[in-house]
Amino acid sequence: MSALETLIQLAYLVAAACFVLGLHRMNSPATARNGNLLSAAGMAVAVGATVVLIVTGHGPVTSVSPVAWVIIGAGVLVGGGTGLYSARTVKMTAMPQLVSIFNAVGGGAAALIAIDDFIRLVGQGASIPLETSIPTVLDVIIGSITFTGSIIAAGKLQGLIPGQPIILPGSRLLTLALAVVAVFGSFYFFAGGASLPVFFLVLAAALVFGVTMVLPIGGADMPVVISLLNSFTGTAVAMAGFVIDNPVLIIAGALVGASGAILTKLMADAMNRSVLNIMIGGFGTGDAAAGAAAGGPSGSVREIGADDAAIQLAYAQHVIIVPGYGLAVAQAQHAVRELAEQLESRGVDVSYAIHPVAGRMPGHMNVLLAEANVPYPQLKEMDDINPEFERADVALVVGANDVTNPAARTNPASPIYGMPILDVDRAKSIIVIKRSMRPGYAGIDNELYVNPKTGMLFADAKDGLAALTAAVKAL
Amino acid sequence: MSPELLSALTIFVLAILVGFEVISKVPATLHTPLMSGANSIHGIVLVGAMLIAVAADNPLSQLLSFVAVAFAAMNVVGGYVVTDRMLQMFRKRPAPPQPKAGGEGQG
């Protein structure tokens, strides 16, 4: 190994260390931004080292054709430009689907590397050893599933594809058939086969599988799906590292594959569901209906007007706001902050109770509220705020449903039994802003709404908050 | 099994274990930025895309590697920029925020 090659390998090591330390620094809000910059610096080092590797002829070929430089330059310009523009201009509420798109193209790039490598190997007519065929086939299958799956997930979040679970007749059979094709095709290659038509058949099966895997899953579950697909991309990239024999791809890919898997499990745990259950789909279609029938709450709903609600809020000492999915969908994060500022100017103590899965992704609510300039110390996590509900005069629930349902604590027959919830029902009084009595995505009724302490303000989150703010101002 | 493959497998397994440890300690608040941050890290696939672009010696291979480079570059650049935008919002605010005049069109 020449001195230069050693230096390049050391640069890759530095990059890998930056990725690990960068992820580690993202553990805490204080160092997170710094950690992301460190990770970006590692990326710059790795890409820089690769440019040096190519220029000095230590890459795959000793003299690089001008065409190759045009391909790389144009690719970086087009892809990087698109990425930069969309990342700069995207609204924060639309950010989860953009992350999904970035994930899709990452998986696509990883798959393309294996496709290119395989076509080249077949063209050479050489036999393909097991240590090449395994990572190649895995890379193509996982990368392709990620590519189409992430695009469908983004489409669901953006509303281009209906968010409800889409179950076409025979779709499960089709998914199964695709899986069988992919598995048998893989074993064909592991056994030393080198047929291009079979390869493209496996590729097509994986691409369609990505679509049929995500379509039957409801929009509210998309965060878990995106996180899982993110983990898939990491794995595909690690496999690409094996294919082209590059350590930094292996390290970074494995790092993301593992961390994405943990993150996926944490997100599913917060909703008291298994990842398998989500991927199979059907929540809110079959078993949930049985649960609702078993424990439907009875009682009457008390409706409250904006003026009455405003009086309750304005003369309270301690108000806890519980923002949820409905607030994110209505993009009411600025409206809620205005109301909170009005209340604070009247001496009311305001805090926000953030359920781990509030919003469209874990932590998404924090991002949205931070964007609306809500002071970070006012955002309380579930475990910190739950003991405080007993002392709260009013709990204001904005577009949150299942995460406030006391059935999770009290009714063992409920499908959400055991899910950690916010103890909103322990507040002295409760105001719920909600468009209708429609159940949340778990498809069950919320007994909080028939609690005698609860007043329902039927409105869109944004309009309801604006009406409350106006009413508080007028007092 | 060649020594190269063996050492590659070794770092693969160790990197997986590091990934498990690094994430298990992150608070829920940071999960979305973290997912986005991890998403940008797998943009390292750009390195691989550049290497296959250099080796490409026929039109099909050149086309595939061009798309791969473009995809990977979008993943890297977009991923880091959007993560930074998210994390920017967690900065400490020593003074109470002043309502901005007309600067709130993003909501």
PDB file of C-alpha atoms in Angstrom, chain A residues 123-397:
ATOM      1  CA  GLY A 123     -20.625  -9.221 -19.247  1.00  0.00           C
ATOM      2  CA  GLN A 124     -17.161 -10.495 -18.321  1.00  0.00           C
ATOM      3  CA  GLY A 125     -18.562 -14.023 -18.333  1.00  0.00           C
ATOM      4  CA  ALA A 126     -16.761 -14.813 -15.083  1.00  0.00           C
ATOM      5  CA  SER A 127     -18.391 -16.999 -12.463  1.00  0.00           C
ATOM      6  CA  ILE A 128     -19.724 -14.982  -9.547  1.00  0.00           C
ATOM      7  CA  PRO A 129     -18.473 -16.174  -6.162  1.00  0.00           C
ATOM      8  CA  LEU A 130     -20.816 -16.377  -3.185  1.00  0.00           C
ATOM      9  CA  GLU A 131     -19.054 -13.516  -1.395  1.00  0.00           C
ATOM     10  CA  THR A 132     -20.024 -11.228  -4.292  1.00  0.00           C
ATOM     11  CA  SER A 133     -23.469 -12.608  -5.084  1.00  0.00           C
ATOM     12  CA  ILE A 134     -24.783 -12.354  -1.504  1.00  0.00           C
ATOM     13  CA  PRO A 135     -24.137  -8.618  -0.990  1.00  0.00           C
ATOM     14  CA  THR A 136     -25.097  -7.816  -4.612  1.00  0.00           C
ATOM     15  CA  VAL A 137     -28.475  -9.537  -4.433  1.00  0.00           C
ATOM     16  CA  LEU A 138     -29.218  -8.169  -0.933  1.00  0.00           C
ATOM     17  CA  ASP A 139     -28.234  -4.655  -2.048  1.00  0.00           C
ATOM     18  CA  VAL A 140     -30.491  -4.785  -5.109  1.00  0.00           C
ATOM     19  CA  ILE A 141     -33.488  -6.215  -3.232  1.00  0.00           C
ATOM     20  CA  ILE A 142     -33.267  -4.001  -0.127  1.00  0.00           C
ATOM     21  CA  GLY A 143     -32.354  -0.867  -2.087  1.00  0.00           C
ATOM     22  CA  SER A 144     -35.236  -1.351  -4.545  1.00  0.00           C
ATOM     23  CA  ILE A 145     -37.800  -1.978  -1.805  1.00  0.00           C
ATOM     24  CA  THR A 146     -36.608   1.189  -0.066  1.00  0.00           C
ATOM     25  CA  PHE A 147     -36.759   3.204  -3.269  1.00  0.00           C
ATOM     26  CA  THR A 148     -40.389   2.498  -4.172  1.00  0.00           C
ATOM     27  CA  GLY A 149     -41.558   2.065  -0.555  1.00  0.00           C
ATOM     28  CA  SER A 150     -40.226   5.484   0.495  1.00  0.00           C
ATOM     29  CA  ILE A 151     -41.813   7.173  -2.516  1.00  0.00           C
ATOM     30  CA  ILE A 152     -45.202   5.649  -1.609  1.00  0.00           C
ATOM     31  CA  ALA A 153     -44.713   6.699   2.036  1.00  0.00           C
ATOM     32  CA  ALA A 154     -43.903  10.261   0.963  1.00  0.00           C
ATOM     33  CA  GLY A 155     -46.937  10.265  -1.337  1.00  0.00           C
ATOM     34  CA  LYS A 156     -49.169   9.228   1.545  1.00  0.00           C
ATOM     35  CA  LEU A 157     -47.815  11.948   3.840  1.00  0.00           C
ATOM     36  CA  GLN A 158     -48.135  14.552   1.091  1.00  0.00           C
ATOM     37  CA  GLY A 159     -51.724  13.455   0.440  1.00  0.00           C
ATOM     38  CA  LEU A 160     -51.018  12.461  -3.173  1.00  0.00           C
ATOM     39  CA  ILE A 161     -51.959   8.892  -2.257  1.00  0.00           C
ATOM     40  CA  PRO A 162     -54.879   8.416   0.161  1.00  0.00           C
ATOM     41  CA  GLY A 163     -53.618   7.974   3.713  1.00  0.00           C
ATOM     42  CA  GLN A 164     -56.033   5.171   4.539  1.00  0.00           C
ATOM     43  CA  PRO A 165     -54.784   1.628   4.276  1.00  0.00           C
ATOM     44  CA  ILE A 166     -55.252   0.604   0.637  1.00  0.00           C
ATOM     45  CA  ILE A 167     -56.005  -3.084   0.348  1.00  0.00           C
ATOM     46  CA  LEU A 168     -56.640  -4.185  -3.214  1.00  0.00           C
ATOM     47  CA  PRO A 169     -58.222  -7.556  -3.830  1.00  0.00           C
ATOM     48  CA  GLY A 170     -55.507 -10.166  -3.977  1.00  0.00           C
ATOM     49  CA  SER A 171     -52.817  -7.683  -2.953  1.00  0.00           C
ATOM     50  CA  ARG A 172     -51.611  -9.854  -0.081  1.00  0.00           C
ATOM     51  CA  LEU A 173     -51.316 -12.789  -2.449  1.00  0.00           C
ATOM     52  CA  LEU A 174     -49.367 -10.578  -4.854  1.00  0.00           C
ATOM     53  CA  THR A 175     -47.021  -9.448  -2.046  1.00  0.00           C
ATOM     54  CA  LEU A 176     -46.447 -13.057  -1.091  1.00  0.00           C
ATOM     55  CA  ALA A 177     -45.807 -14.062  -4.709  1.00  0.00           C
ATOM     56  CA  LEU A 178     -43.292 -11.210  -5.106  1.00  0.00           C
ATOM     57  CA  ALA A 179     -41.490 -12.280  -1.961  1.00  0.00           C
ATOM     58  CA  VAL A 180     -41.311 -15.852  -3.249  1.00  0.00           C
ATOM     59  CA  VAL A 181     -39.871 -14.647  -6.585  1.00  0.00           C
ATOM     60  CA  ALA A 182     -37.249 -12.536  -4.782  1.00  0.00           C
ATOM     61  CA  VAL A 183     -36.234 -15.346  -2.419  1.00  0.00           C
ATOM     62  CA  PHE A 184     -36.021 -18.051  -5.094  1.00  0.00           C
ATOM     63  CA  GLY A 185     -34.208 -15.671  -7.431  1.00  0.00           C
ATOM     64  CA  SER A 186     -31.689 -14.934  -4.681  1.00  0.00           C
ATOM     65  CA  PHE A 187     -30.971 -18.611  -4.128  1.00  0.00           C
ATOM     66  CA  TYR A 188     -30.517 -19.040  -7.868  1.00  0.00           C
ATOM     67  CA  PHE A 189     -27.699 -16.486  -7.715  1.00  0.00           C
ATOM     68  CA  PHE A 190     -26.249 -17.870  -4.495  1.00  0.00           C
ATOM     69  CA  ALA A 191     -26.023 -21.228  -6.313  1.00  0.00           C
ATOM     70  CA  GLY A 192     -23.807 -19.562  -8.923  1.00  0.00           C
ATOM     71  CA  GLY A 193     -26.420 -18.587 -11.531  1.00  0.00           C
ATOM     72  CA  ALA A 194     -25.623 -15.539 -13.687  1.00  0.00           C
ATOM     73  CA  SER A 195     -28.661 -14.886 -15.859  1.00  0.00           C
ATOM     74  CA  LEU A 196     -29.523 -11.244 -16.550  1.00  0.00           C
ATOM     75  CA  PRO A 197     -33.255 -11.903 -17.194  1.00  0.00           C
ATOM     76  CA  VAL A 198     -33.565 -13.601 -13.782  1.00  0.00           C
ATOM     77  CA  PHE A 199     -31.693 -10.662 -12.254  1.00  0.00           C
ATOM     78  CA  PHE A 200     -34.147  -8.163 -13.742  1.00  0.00           C
ATOM     79  CA  LEU A 201     -37.051 -10.327 -12.641  1.00  0.00           C
ATOM     80  CA  VAL A 202     -35.792 -10.160  -9.037  1.00  0.00           C
ATOM     81  CA  LEU A 203     -35.230  -6.405  -9.404  1.00  0.00           C
ATOM     82  CA  ALA A 204     -38.786  -5.876 -10.682  1.00  0.00           C
ATOM     83  CA  ALA A 205     -40.238  -8.077  -7.927  1.00  0.00           C
ATOM     84  CA  ALA A 206     -38.406  -6.020  -5.275  1.00  0.00           C
ATOM     85  CA  LEU A 207     -39.571  -2.707  -6.787  1.00  0.00           C
ATOM     86  CA  VAL A 208     -43.219  -3.805  -6.840  1.00  0.00           C
ATOM     87  CA  PHE A 209     -42.860  -5.356  -3.390  1.00  0.00           C
ATOM     88  CA  GLY A 210     -41.904  -1.923  -2.011  1.00  0.00           C
ATOM     89  CA  VAL A 211     -45.209  -0.549  -3.322  1.00  0.00           C
ATOM     90  CA  THR A 212     -47.426  -3.381  -2.100  1.00  0.00           C
ATOM     91  CA  MET A 213     -45.665  -3.378   1.282  1.00  0.00           C
ATOM     92  CA  VAL A 214     -46.426   0.281   2.072  1.00  0.00           C
ATOM     93  CA  LEU A 215     -49.846   0.756   0.387  1.00  0.00           C
ATOM     94  CA  PRO A 216     -51.836  -1.242   2.998  1.00  0.00           C
ATOM     95  CA  ILE A 217     -50.362   0.775   5.890  1.00  0.00           C
ATOM     96  CA  GLY A 218     -52.244   3.803   7.254  1.00  0.00           C
ATOM     97  CA  GLY A 219     -50.866   7.350   7.020  1.00  0.00           C
ATOM     98  CA  ALA A 220     -50.449   7.702  10.789  1.00  0.00           C
ATOM     99  CA  ASP A 221     -48.048   4.760  10.781  1.00  0.00           C
ATOM    100  CA  MET A 222     -45.835   6.281   8.063  1.00  0.00           C
ATOM    101  CA  PRO A 223     -43.198   7.573  10.543  1.00  0.00           C
ATOM    102  CA  VAL A 224     -42.479   4.024  11.688  1.00  0.00           C
ATOM    103  CA  VAL A 225     -42.398   2.875   8.060  1.00  0.00           C
ATOM    104  CA  ILE A 226     -40.014   5.671   7.029  1.00  0.00           C
ATOM    105  CA  SER A 227     -37.761   4.901   9.961  1.00  0.00           C
ATOM    106  CA  LEU A 228     -37.736   1.218   8.999  1.00  0.00           C
ATOM    107  CA  LEU A 229     -36.978   2.069   5.363  1.00  0.00           C
ATOM    108  CA  ASN A 230     -34.212   4.391   6.578  1.00  0.00           C
ATOM    109  CA  SER A 231     -32.703   1.414   8.358  1.00  0.00           C
ATOM    110  CA  PHE A 232     -33.108  -0.630   5.149  1.00  0.00           C
ATOM    111  CA  THR A 233     -31.184   1.984   3.166  1.00  0.00           C
ATOM    112  CA  GLY A 234     -28.355   1.847   5.683  1.00  0.00           C
ATOM    113  CA  THR A 235     -28.190  -1.922   5.237  1.00  0.00           C
ATOM    114  CA  ALA A 236     -28.302  -1.595   1.436  1.00  0.00           C
ATOM    115  CA  VAL A 237     -25.439   0.924   1.559  1.00  0.00           C
ATOM    116  CA  ALA A 238     -23.387  -1.435   3.743  1.00  0.00           C
ATOM    117  CA  MET A 239     -24.029  -4.182   1.164  1.00  0.00           C
ATOM    118  CA  ALA A 240     -22.904  -1.783  -1.582  1.00  0.00           C
ATOM    119  CA  GLY A 241     -19.735  -1.370   0.486  1.00  0.00           C
ATOM    120  CA  PHE A 242     -19.144  -5.117   0.274  1.00  0.00           C
ATOM    121  CA  VAL A 243     -19.885  -5.095  -3.468  1.00  0.00           C
ATOM    122  CA  ILE A 244     -17.290  -2.442  -4.316  1.00  0.00           C
ATOM    123  CA  ASP A 245     -15.039  -3.325  -1.364  1.00  0.00           C
ATOM    124  CA  ASN A 246     -15.127   0.052   0.368  1.00  0.00           C
ATOM    125  CA  PRO A 247     -14.876   0.161   4.189  1.00  0.00           C
ATOM    126  CA  VAL A 248     -16.417   3.600   4.752  1.00  0.00           C
ATOM    127  CA  LEU A 249     -19.638   2.519   3.020  1.00  0.00           C
ATOM    128  CA  ILE A 250     -19.746  -0.593   5.200  1.00  0.00           C
ATOM    129  CA  ILE A 251     -19.244   1.340   8.438  1.00  0.00           C
ATOM    130  CA  ALA A 252     -21.649   4.196   7.698  1.00  0.00           C
ATOM    131  CA  GLY A 253     -24.262   1.843   6.260  1.00  0.00           C
ATOM    132  CA  ALA A 254     -24.131  -0.563   9.211  1.00  0.00           C
ATOM    133  CA  LEU A 255     -24.270   2.377  11.628  1.00  0.00           C
ATOM    134  CA  VAL A 256     -27.455   3.709  10.022  1.00  0.00           C
ATOM    135  CA  GLY A 257     -28.925   0.223   9.616  1.00  0.00           C
ATOM    136  CA  ALA A 258     -28.555  -0.490  13.324  1.00  0.00           C
ATOM    137  CA  SER A 259     -29.541   2.941  14.610  1.00  0.00           C
ATOM    138  CA  GLY A 260     -32.554   3.028  12.277  1.00  0.00           C
ATOM    139  CA  ALA A 261     -33.704  -0.350  13.586  1.00  0.00           C
ATOM    140  CA  ILE A 262     -33.508   0.843  17.202  1.00  0.00           C
ATOM    141  CA  LEU A 263     -35.293   4.083  16.350  1.00  0.00           C
ATOM    142  CA  THR A 264     -38.051   2.142  14.559  1.00  0.00           C
ATOM    143  CA  LYS A 265     -38.558  -0.052  17.606  1.00  0.00           C
ATOM    144  CA  LEU A 266     -38.652   2.967  19.956  1.00  0.00           C
ATOM    145  CA  MET A 267     -41.296   4.627  17.775  1.00  0.00           C
ATOM    146  CA  ALA A 268     -43.430   1.489  17.595  1.00  0.00           C
ATOM    147  CA  ASP A 269     -43.058   0.957  21.367  1.00  0.00           C
ATOM    148  CA  ALA A 270     -44.342   4.474  22.028  1.00  0.00           C
ATOM    149  CA  MET A 271     -47.550   3.472  20.236  1.00  0.00           C
ATOM    150  CA  ASN A 272     -47.663   0.132  22.064  1.00  0.00           C
ATOM    151  CA  ARG A 273     -47.437  -1.792  18.820  1.00  0.00           C
ATOM    152  CA  SER A 274     -44.957  -4.173  17.358  1.00  0.00           C
ATOM    153  CA  VAL A 275     -43.172  -3.309  14.134  1.00  0.00           C
ATOM    154  CA  LEU A 276     -44.478  -6.564  12.672  1.00  0.00           C
ATOM    155  CA  ASN A 277     -48.056  -5.591  13.517  1.00  0.00           C
ATOM    156  CA  ILE A 278     -47.621  -2.273  11.684  1.00  0.00           C
ATOM    157  CA  MET A 279     -46.006  -3.842   8.645  1.00  0.00           C
ATOM    158  CA  ILE A 280     -48.754  -6.429   8.327  1.00  0.00           C
ATOM    159  CA  GLY A 281     -51.187  -3.529   8.446  1.00  0.00           C
ATOM    160  CA  GLY A 282     -54.872  -3.718   9.154  1.00  0.00           C
ATOM    161  CA  PHE A 283     -54.905  -1.786  12.434  1.00  0.00           C
ATOM    162  CA  GLY A 284     -58.191   0.061  12.647  1.00  0.00           C
ATOM    163  CA  THR A 285     -59.843  -2.381  10.266  1.00  0.00           C
ATOM    164  CA  GLY A 286     -60.395  -5.698  11.999  1.00  0.00           C
ATOM    165  CA  ASP A 287     -59.223  -6.144  15.569  1.00  0.00           C
ATOM    166  CA  ALA A 288     -59.800  -2.538  16.596  1.00  0.00           C
ATOM    167  CA  ALA A 289     -63.503  -2.719  15.746  1.00  0.00           C
ATOM    168  CA  ALA A 290     -63.858  -5.605  18.168  1.00  0.00           C
ATOM    169  CA  GLY A 291     -62.128  -3.586  20.884  1.00  0.00           C
ATOM    170  CA  ALA A 292     -64.419  -0.619  20.342  1.00  0.00           C
ATOM    171  CA  ALA A 293     -67.495  -2.810  20.585  1.00  0.00           C
ATOM    172  CA  ALA A 294     -66.201  -4.335  23.779  1.00  0.00           C
ATOM    173  CA  GLY A 295     -65.693  -1.067  25.637  1.00  0.00           C
ATOM    174  CA  GLY A 296     -67.572   1.794  24.042  1.00  0.00           C
ATOM    175  CA  PRO A 297     -67.965   4.655  26.517  1.00  0.00           C
ATOM    176  CA  SER A 298     -71.448   5.893  27.276  1.00  0.00           C
ATOM    177  CA  GLY A 299     -72.511   9.347  28.373  1.00  0.00           C
ATOM    178  CA  SER A 300     -73.260  12.641  26.743  1.00  0.00           C
ATOM    179  CA  VAL A 301     -70.875  15.082  25.178  1.00  0.00           C
ATOM    180  CA  ARG A 302     -70.829  18.644  26.503  1.00  0.00           C
ATOM    181  CA  GLU A 303     -70.185  21.250  23.832  1.00  0.00           C
ATOM    182  CA  ILE A 304     -68.490  24.500  24.771  1.00  0.00           C
ATOM    183  CA  GLY A 305     -68.255  27.805  22.881  1.00  0.00           C
ATOM    184  CA  ALA A 306     -65.052  29.741  22.265  1.00  0.00           C
ATOM    185  CA  ASP A 307     -66.094  32.523  24.665  1.00  0.00           C
ATOM    186  CA  ASP A 308     -66.744  30.197  27.601  1.00  0.00           C
ATOM    187  CA  ALA A 309     -63.552  28.305  26.897  1.00  0.00           C
ATOM    188  CA  ALA A 310     -61.607  31.586  26.750  1.00  0.00           C
ATOM    189  CA  ILE A 311     -62.919  32.610  30.184  1.00  0.00           C
ATOM    190  CA  GLN A 312     -61.838  29.283  31.664  1.00  0.00           C
ATOM    191  CA  LEU A 313     -58.379  29.656  30.151  1.00  0.00           C
ATOM    192  CA  ALA A 314     -57.874  33.311  31.015  1.00  0.00           C
ATOM    193  CA  TYR A 315     -58.751  32.884  34.694  1.00  0.00           C
ATOM    194  CA  ALA A 316     -56.760  29.702  35.174  1.00  0.00           C
ATOM    195  CA  GLN A 317     -53.441  29.661  36.985  1.00  0.00           C
ATOM    196  CA  HIS A 318     -51.920  26.727  35.250  1.00  0.00           C
ATOM    197  CA  VAL A 319     -52.787  25.603  31.709  1.00  0.00           C
ATOM    198  CA  ILE A 320     -51.310  22.586  29.966  1.00  0.00           C
ATOM    199  CA  ILE A 321     -51.622  22.498  26.183  1.00  0.00           C
ATOM    200  CA  VAL A 322     -51.657  19.039  24.578  1.00  0.00           C
ATOM    201  CA  PRO A 323     -50.864  19.410  20.863  1.00  0.00           C
ATOM    202  CA  GLY A 324     -51.397  16.451  18.536  1.00  0.00           C
ATOM    203  CA  TYR A 325     -51.596  15.218  14.985  1.00  0.00           C
ATOM    204  CA  GLY A 326     -54.575  17.499  14.230  1.00  0.00           C
ATOM    205  CA  LEU A 327     -52.502  20.569  15.114  1.00  0.00           C
ATOM    206  CA  ALA A 328     -49.726  19.436  12.795  1.00  0.00           C
ATOM    207  CA  VAL A 329     -52.158  18.755   9.943  1.00  0.00           C
ATOM    208  CA  ALA A 330     -53.874  22.130  10.382  1.00  0.00           C
ATOM    209  CA  GLN A 331     -50.434  23.809  10.651  1.00  0.00           C
ATOM    210  CA  ALA A 332     -51.700  25.579  13.751  1.00  0.00           C
ATOM    211  CA  GLN A 333     -48.355  25.817  15.555  1.00  0.00           C
ATOM    212  CA  HIS A 334     -48.227  29.625  15.239  1.00  0.00           C
ATOM    213  CA  ALA A 335     -51.858  29.939  16.333  1.00  0.00           C
ATOM    214  CA  VAL A 336     -51.220  27.917  19.491  1.00  0.00           C
ATOM    215  CA  ARG A 337     -48.181  30.034  20.363  1.00  0.00           C
ATOM    216  CA  GLU A 338     -50.232  33.238  19.962  1.00  0.00           C
ATOM    217  CA  LEU A 339     -52.858  31.901  22.337  1.00  0.00           C
ATOM    218  CA  ALA A 340     -50.176  30.877  24.835  1.00  0.00           C
ATOM    219  CA  GLU A 341     -48.607  34.352  24.686  1.00  0.00           C
ATOM    220  CA  GLN A 342     -51.991  35.976  25.289  1.00  0.00           C
ATOM    221  CA  LEU A 343     -52.528  33.756  28.322  1.00  0.00           C
ATOM    222  CA  GLU A 344     -49.029  34.411  29.655  1.00  0.00           C
ATOM    223  CA  SER A 345     -49.515  38.131  29.388  1.00  0.00           C
ATOM    224  CA  ARG A 346     -52.440  37.651  31.750  1.00  0.00           C
ATOM    225  CA  GLY A 347     -50.218  35.798  34.198  1.00  0.00           C
ATOM    226  CA  VAL A 348     -51.282  32.276  33.327  1.00  0.00           C
ATOM    227  CA  ASP A 349     -48.586  29.639  33.636  1.00  0.00           C
ATOM    228  CA  VAL A 350     -48.535  27.754  30.302  1.00  0.00           C
ATOM    229  CA  SER A 351     -46.704  24.564  29.431  1.00  0.00           C
ATOM    230  CA  TYR A 352     -46.947  22.053  26.593  1.00  0.00           C
ATOM    231  CA  ALA A 353     -47.292  18.318  27.103  1.00  0.00           C
ATOM    232  CA  ILE A 354     -45.550  16.523  24.253  1.00  0.00           C
ATOM    233  CA  HIS A 355     -46.360  12.869  23.774  1.00  0.00           C
ATOM    234  CA  PRO A 356     -43.412  10.992  22.240  1.00  0.00           C
ATOM    235  CA  VAL A 357     -45.408  10.293  19.063  1.00  0.00           C
ATOM    236  CA  ALA A 358     -47.287  13.602  18.831  1.00  0.00           C
ATOM    237  CA  GLY A 359     -47.283  15.095  15.350  1.00  0.00           C
ATOM    238  CA  ARG A 360     -46.296  13.075  12.352  1.00  0.00           C
ATOM    239  CA  MET A 361     -43.044  11.703  13.707  1.00  0.00           C
ATOM    240  CA  PRO A 362     -41.515  11.412  17.165  1.00  0.00           C
ATOM    241  CA  GLY A 363     -40.109  14.796  18.030  1.00  0.00           C
ATOM    242  CA  HIS A 364     -41.880  16.409  15.079  1.00  0.00           C
ATOM    243  CA  MET A 365     -44.141  18.399  17.426  1.00  0.00           C
ATOM    244  CA  ASN A 366     -41.090  19.858  19.148  1.00  0.00           C
ATOM    245  CA  VAL A 367     -39.728  20.956  15.785  1.00  0.00           C
ATOM    246  CA  LEU A 368     -43.039  22.536  14.764  1.00  0.00           C
ATOM    247  CA  LEU A 369     -43.460  24.398  18.063  1.00  0.00           C
ATOM    248  CA  ALA A 370     -39.832  25.478  18.044  1.00  0.00           C
ATOM    249  CA  GLU A 371     -40.369  26.853  14.547  1.00  0.00           C
ATOM    250  CA  ALA A 372     -43.262  28.892  15.949  1.00  0.00           C
ATOM    251  CA  ASN A 373     -40.859  30.326  18.574  1.00  0.00           C
ATOM    252  CA  VAL A 374     -42.316  28.469  21.541  1.00  0.00           C
ATOM    253  CA  PRO A 375     -39.610  28.627  24.224  1.00  0.00           C
ATOM    254  CA  TYR A 376     -37.923  25.250  24.550  1.00  0.00           C
ATOM    255  CA  PRO A 377     -38.257  25.044  28.399  1.00  0.00           C
ATOM    256  CA  GLN A 378     -42.065  25.159  28.084  1.00  0.00           C
ATOM    257  CA  LEU A 379     -42.073  21.880  26.141  1.00  0.00           C
ATOM    258  CA  LYS A 380     -42.421  19.075  28.670  1.00  0.00           C
ATOM    259  CA  GLU A 381     -42.000  15.406  27.895  1.00  0.00           C
ATOM    260  CA  MET A 382     -44.659  12.920  28.921  1.00  0.00           C
ATOM    261  CA  ASP A 383     -42.987  11.584  32.059  1.00  0.00           C
ATOM    262  CA  ASP A 384     -42.238  15.080  33.353  1.00  0.00           C
ATOM    263  CA  ILE A 385     -45.664  16.553  32.749  1.00  0.00           C
ATOM    264  CA  ASN A 386     -47.941  13.678  33.790  1.00  0.00           C
ATOM    265  CA  PRO A 387     -47.706  14.389  37.566  1.00  0.00           C
ATOM    266  CA  GLU A 388     -48.559  18.039  36.837  1.00  0.00           C
ATOM    267  CA  PHE A 389     -51.973  17.402  35.286  1.00  0.00           C
ATOM    268  CA  GLU A 390     -53.522  17.079  38.758  1.00  0.00           C
ATOM    269  CA  ARG A 391     -52.455  20.653  39.517  1.00  0.00           C
ATOM    270  CA  ALA A 392     -53.555  22.024  36.133  1.00  0.00           C
ATOM    271  CA  ASP A 393     -56.724  24.097  36.056  1.00  0.00           C
ATOM    272  CA  VAL A 394     -57.291  23.515  32.365  1.00  0.00           C
ATOM    273  CA  ALA A 395     -55.856  20.979  29.952  1.00  0.00           C
ATOM    274  CA  LEU A 396     -56.317  22.215  26.379  1.00  0.00           C
ATOM    275  CA  VAL A 397     -56.203  19.312  23.934  1.00  0.00           C
TER     276      VAL A 397
END
